[in-house]
mmCIF file of C-alpha atoms and ligand atoms in Angstrom:
data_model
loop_
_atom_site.group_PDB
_atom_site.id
_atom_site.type_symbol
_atom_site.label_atom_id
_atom_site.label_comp_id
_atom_site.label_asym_id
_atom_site.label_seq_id
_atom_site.Cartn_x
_atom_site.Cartn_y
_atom_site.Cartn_z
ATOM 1 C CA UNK A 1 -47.505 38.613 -18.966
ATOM 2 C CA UNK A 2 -47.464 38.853 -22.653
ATOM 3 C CA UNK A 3 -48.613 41.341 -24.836
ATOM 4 C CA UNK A 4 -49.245 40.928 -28.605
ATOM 5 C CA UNK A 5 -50.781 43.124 -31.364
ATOM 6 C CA UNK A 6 -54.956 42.683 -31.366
ATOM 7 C CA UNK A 7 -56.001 40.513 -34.742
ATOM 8 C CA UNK A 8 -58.550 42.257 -35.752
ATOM 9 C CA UNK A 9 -60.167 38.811 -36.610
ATOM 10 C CA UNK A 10 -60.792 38.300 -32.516
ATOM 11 C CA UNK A 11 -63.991 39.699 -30.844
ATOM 12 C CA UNK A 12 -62.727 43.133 -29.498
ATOM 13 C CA UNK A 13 -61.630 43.778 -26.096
ATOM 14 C CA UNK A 14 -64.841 45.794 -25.928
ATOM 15 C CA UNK A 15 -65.252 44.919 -22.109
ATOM 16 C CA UNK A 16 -61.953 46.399 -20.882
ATOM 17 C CA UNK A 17 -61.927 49.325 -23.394
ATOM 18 C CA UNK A 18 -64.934 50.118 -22.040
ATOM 19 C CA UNK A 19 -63.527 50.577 -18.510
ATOM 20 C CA UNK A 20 -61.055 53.313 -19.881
ATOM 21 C CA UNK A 21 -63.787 55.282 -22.039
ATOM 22 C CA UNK A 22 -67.928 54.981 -21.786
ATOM 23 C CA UNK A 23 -67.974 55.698 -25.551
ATOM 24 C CA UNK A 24 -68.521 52.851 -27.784
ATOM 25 C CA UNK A 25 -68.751 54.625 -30.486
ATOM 26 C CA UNK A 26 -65.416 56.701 -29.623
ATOM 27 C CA UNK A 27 -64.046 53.040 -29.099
ATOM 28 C CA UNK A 28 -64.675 51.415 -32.287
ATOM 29 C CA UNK A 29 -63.196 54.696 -34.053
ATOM 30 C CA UNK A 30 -59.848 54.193 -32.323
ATOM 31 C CA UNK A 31 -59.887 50.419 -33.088
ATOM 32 C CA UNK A 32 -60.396 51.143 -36.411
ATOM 33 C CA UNK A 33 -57.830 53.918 -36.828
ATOM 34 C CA UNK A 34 -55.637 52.051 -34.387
ATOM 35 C CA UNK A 35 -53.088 49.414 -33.676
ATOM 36 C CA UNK A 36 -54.724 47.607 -30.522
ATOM 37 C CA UNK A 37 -52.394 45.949 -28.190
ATOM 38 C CA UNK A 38 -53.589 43.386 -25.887
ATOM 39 C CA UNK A 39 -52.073 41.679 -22.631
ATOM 40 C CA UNK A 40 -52.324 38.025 -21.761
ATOM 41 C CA UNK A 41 -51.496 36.154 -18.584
ATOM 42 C CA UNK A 42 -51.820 32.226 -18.411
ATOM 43 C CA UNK A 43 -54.352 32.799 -21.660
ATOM 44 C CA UNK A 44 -56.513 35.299 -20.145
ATOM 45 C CA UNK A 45 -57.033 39.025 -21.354
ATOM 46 C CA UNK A 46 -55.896 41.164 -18.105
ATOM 47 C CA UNK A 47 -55.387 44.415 -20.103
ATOM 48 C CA UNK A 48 -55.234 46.185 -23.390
ATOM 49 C CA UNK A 49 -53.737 50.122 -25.040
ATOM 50 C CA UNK A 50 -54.451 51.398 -28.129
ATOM 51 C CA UNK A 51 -51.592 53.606 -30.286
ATOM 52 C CA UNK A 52 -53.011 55.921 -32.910
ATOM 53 C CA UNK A 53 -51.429 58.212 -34.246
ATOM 54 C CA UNK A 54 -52.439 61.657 -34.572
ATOM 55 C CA UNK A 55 -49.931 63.907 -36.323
ATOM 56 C CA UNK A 56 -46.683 63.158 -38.189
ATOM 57 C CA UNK A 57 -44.153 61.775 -35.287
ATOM 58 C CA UNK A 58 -46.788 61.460 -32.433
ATOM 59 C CA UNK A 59 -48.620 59.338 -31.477
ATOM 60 C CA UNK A 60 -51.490 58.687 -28.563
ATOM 61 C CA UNK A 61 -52.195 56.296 -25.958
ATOM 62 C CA UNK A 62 -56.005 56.459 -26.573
ATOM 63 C CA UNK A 63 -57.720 53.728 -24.075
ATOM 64 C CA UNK A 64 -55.346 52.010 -21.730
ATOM 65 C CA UNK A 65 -57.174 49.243 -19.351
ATOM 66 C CA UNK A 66 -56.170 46.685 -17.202
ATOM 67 C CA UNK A 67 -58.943 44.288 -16.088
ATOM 68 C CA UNK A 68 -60.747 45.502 -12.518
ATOM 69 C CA UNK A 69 -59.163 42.026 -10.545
ATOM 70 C CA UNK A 70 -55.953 43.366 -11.439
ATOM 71 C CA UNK A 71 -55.684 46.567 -10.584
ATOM 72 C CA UNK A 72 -52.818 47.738 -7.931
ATOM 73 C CA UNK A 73 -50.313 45.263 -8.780
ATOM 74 C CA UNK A 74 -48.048 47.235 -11.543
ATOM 75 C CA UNK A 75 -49.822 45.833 -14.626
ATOM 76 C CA UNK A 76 -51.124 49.324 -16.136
ATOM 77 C CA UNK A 77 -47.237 50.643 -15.640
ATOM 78 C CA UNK A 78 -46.045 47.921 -16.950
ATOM 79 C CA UNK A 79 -48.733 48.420 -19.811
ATOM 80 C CA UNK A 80 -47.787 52.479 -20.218
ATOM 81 C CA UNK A 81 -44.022 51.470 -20.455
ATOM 82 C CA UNK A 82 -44.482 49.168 -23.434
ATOM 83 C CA UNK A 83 -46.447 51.568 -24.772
ATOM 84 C CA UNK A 84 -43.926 54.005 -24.273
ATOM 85 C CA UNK A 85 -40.863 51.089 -26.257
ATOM 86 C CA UNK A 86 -43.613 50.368 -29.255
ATOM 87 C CA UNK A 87 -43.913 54.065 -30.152
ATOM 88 C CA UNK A 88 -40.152 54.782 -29.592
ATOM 89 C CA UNK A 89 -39.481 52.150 -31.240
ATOM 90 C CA UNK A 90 -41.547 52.569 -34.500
ATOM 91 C CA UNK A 91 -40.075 56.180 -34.813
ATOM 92 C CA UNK A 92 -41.997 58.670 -33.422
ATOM 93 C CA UNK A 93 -41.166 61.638 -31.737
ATOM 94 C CA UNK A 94 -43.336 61.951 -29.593
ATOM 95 C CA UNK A 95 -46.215 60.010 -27.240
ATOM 96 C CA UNK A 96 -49.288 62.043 -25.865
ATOM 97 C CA UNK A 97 -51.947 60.749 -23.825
ATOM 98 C CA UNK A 98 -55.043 62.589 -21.982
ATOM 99 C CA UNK A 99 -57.558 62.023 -19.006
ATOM 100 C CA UNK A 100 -60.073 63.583 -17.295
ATOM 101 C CA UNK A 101 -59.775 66.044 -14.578
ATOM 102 C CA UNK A 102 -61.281 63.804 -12.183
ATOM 103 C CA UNK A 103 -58.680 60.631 -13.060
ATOM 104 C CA UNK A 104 -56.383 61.333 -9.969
ATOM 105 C CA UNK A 105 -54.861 57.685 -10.323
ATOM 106 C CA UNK A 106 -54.483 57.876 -13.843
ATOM 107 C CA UNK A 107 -52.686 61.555 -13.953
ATOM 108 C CA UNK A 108 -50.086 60.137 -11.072
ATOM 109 C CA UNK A 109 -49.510 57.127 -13.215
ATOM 110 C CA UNK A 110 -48.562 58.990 -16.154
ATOM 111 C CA UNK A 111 -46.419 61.204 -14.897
ATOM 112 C CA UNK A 112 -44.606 58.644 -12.583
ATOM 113 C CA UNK A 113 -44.183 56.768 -16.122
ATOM 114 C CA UNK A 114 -42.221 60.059 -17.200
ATOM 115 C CA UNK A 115 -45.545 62.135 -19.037
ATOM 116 C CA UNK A 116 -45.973 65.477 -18.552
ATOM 117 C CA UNK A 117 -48.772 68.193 -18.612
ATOM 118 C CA UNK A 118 -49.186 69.914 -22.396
ATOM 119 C CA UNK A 119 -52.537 71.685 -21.854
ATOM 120 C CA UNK A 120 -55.962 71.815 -20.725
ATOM 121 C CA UNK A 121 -58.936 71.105 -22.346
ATOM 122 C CA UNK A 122 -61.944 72.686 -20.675
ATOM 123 C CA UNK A 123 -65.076 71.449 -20.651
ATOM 124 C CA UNK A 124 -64.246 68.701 -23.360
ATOM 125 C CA UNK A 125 -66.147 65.642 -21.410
ATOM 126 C CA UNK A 126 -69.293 68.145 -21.278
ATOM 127 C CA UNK A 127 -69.242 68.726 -24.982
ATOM 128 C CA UNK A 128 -68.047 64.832 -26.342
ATOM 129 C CA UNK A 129 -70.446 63.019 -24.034
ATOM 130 C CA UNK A 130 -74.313 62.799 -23.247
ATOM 131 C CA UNK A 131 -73.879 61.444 -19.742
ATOM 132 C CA UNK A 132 -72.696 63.040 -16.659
ATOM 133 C CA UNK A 133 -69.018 60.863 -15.636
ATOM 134 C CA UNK A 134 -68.498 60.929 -11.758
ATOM 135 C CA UNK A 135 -65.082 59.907 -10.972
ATOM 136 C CA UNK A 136 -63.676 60.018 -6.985
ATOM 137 C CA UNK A 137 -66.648 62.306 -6.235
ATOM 138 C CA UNK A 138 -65.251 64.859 -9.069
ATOM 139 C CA UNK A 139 -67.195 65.837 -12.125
ATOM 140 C CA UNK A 140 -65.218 64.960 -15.102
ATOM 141 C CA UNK A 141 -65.390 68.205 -17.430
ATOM 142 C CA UNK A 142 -61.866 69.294 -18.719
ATOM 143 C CA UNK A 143 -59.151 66.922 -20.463
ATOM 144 C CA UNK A 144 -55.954 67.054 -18.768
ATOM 145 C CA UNK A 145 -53.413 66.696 -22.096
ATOM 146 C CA UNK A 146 -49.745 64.979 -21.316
ATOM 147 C CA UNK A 147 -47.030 64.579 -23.470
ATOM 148 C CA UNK A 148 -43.524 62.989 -22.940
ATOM 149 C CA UNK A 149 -40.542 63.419 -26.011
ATOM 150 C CA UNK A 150 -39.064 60.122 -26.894
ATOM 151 C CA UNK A 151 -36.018 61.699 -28.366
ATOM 152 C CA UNK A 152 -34.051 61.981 -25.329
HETATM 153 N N1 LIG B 201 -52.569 58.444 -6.163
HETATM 154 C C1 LIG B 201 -51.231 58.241 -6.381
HETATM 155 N N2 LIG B 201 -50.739 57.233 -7.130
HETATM 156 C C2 LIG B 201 -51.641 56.411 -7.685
HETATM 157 C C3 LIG B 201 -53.034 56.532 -7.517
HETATM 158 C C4 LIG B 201 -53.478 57.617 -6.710
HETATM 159 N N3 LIG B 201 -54.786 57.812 -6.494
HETATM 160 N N4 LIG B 201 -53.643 55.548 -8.221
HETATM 161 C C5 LIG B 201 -52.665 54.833 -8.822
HETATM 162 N N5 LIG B 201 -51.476 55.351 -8.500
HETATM 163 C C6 LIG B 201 -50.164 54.912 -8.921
HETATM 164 C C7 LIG B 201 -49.787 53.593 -8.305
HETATM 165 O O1 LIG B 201 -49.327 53.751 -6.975
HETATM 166 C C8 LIG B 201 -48.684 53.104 -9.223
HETATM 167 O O2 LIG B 201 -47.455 53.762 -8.970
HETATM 168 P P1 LIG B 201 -46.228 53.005 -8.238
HETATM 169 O O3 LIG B 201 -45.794 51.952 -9.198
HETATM 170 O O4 LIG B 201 -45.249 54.089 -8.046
HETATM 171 O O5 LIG B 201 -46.799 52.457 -6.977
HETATM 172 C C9 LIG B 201 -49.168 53.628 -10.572
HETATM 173 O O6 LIG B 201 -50.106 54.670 -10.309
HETATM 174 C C10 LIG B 201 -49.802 52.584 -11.452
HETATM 175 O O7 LIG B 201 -50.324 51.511 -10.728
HETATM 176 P P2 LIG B 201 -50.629 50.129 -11.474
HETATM 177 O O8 LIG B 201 -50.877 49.076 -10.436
HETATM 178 O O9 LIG B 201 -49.559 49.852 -12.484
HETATM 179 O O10 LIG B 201 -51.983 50.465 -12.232
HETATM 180 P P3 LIG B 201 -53.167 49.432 -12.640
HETATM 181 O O11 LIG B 201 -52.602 48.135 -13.080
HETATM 182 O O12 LIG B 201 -54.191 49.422 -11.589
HETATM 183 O O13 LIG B 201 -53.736 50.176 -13.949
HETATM 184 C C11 LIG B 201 -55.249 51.752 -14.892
HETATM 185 C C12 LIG B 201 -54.046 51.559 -13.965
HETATM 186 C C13 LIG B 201 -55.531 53.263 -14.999
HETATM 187 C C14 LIG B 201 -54.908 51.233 -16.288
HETATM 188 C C15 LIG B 201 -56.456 50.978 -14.277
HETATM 189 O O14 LIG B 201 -56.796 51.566 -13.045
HETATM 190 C C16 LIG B 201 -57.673 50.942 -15.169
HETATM 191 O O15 LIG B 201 -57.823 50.056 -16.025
HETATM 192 N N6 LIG B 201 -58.609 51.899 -14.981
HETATM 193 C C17 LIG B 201 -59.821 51.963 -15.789
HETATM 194 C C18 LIG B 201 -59.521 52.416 -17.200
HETATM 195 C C19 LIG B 201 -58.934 53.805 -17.252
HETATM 196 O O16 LIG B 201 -59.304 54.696 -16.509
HETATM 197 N N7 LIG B 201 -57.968 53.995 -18.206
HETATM 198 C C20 LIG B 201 -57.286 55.262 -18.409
HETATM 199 C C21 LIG B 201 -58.081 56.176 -19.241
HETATM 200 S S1 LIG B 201 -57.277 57.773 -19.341
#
């Protein structure tokens, strides 16, 4: 696998950002405000993050997705760790990342890739979006905030 920064000259991963958040709108904010990394195996797209940062010294992991044929087999930790390197690596303090109440995968991944829970946002997917999200049979209302410090 390879992953490189997105040129901004390529069409945009819209398909697989999609799968992380139903917003396009939201989307093309981030990819604007954003550095867009995408991942590559044998030339084809298998999964992308975003990094954006959002205050002095932290930064966010706003739409992390790894294409639907490829799920199970390591690629999004793989994807969160590099993450993790990139922002370390560029300086900042800190890396933050949130998901919806009803993203049981998702929380266990981040935490088994070392994030931890900051906060709770309630009822944030009821206020930011039109449409009702169903997710393992949960509502998705509140934004589960995680945080890890890169400075250890
Ligand atoms: N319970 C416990 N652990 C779970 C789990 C669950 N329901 N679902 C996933 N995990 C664990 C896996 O076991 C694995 O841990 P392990 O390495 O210890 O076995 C870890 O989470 C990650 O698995 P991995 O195979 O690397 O994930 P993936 O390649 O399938 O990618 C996503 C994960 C979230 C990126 C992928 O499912 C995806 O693209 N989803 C749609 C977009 C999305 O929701 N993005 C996040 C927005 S917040």
């Amino acid at each position: 696998m390879e992953v490189r920064r997105w040129n901004g000259d390529e069409a945009a991963p819209l398909d697989l950002l999609l799968l992380a958040d139903p917003s396009q709108t939201y989307i093309e904010d981030y990819l604007q405000r954003g550095q867009c990394f995408i991942a590559e195996m044998d030339n084809q797209l298998i999964g992308v993050f975003v990094l954006l940062q959002t205050r002095p010294g932290t930064v966010e992991l706003a739409n992390i997705a790894v294409k639907e044929t490829e799920h199970g087999k390591g690629i999004g930790k793989q994807l969160v760790m590099y993450a993790i390197q990139i922002a370390k690596s560029s300086g900042y303090k800190s890396i933050e990342v949130g998901t919806g109440n009803s993203s049981i995968g998702q929380l266990a991944l981040y935490q088994k890739c070392g994030f931890r829970i900051t906060g709770i946002e309630r009822d944030y997917f009821i206020r930011n979006y039109n449409e009702e999200i169903m997710e393992n049979n949960i509502q998705c209302r509140d934004m589960i905030r995680l945080a890890l410090d890169l400075q250890n």
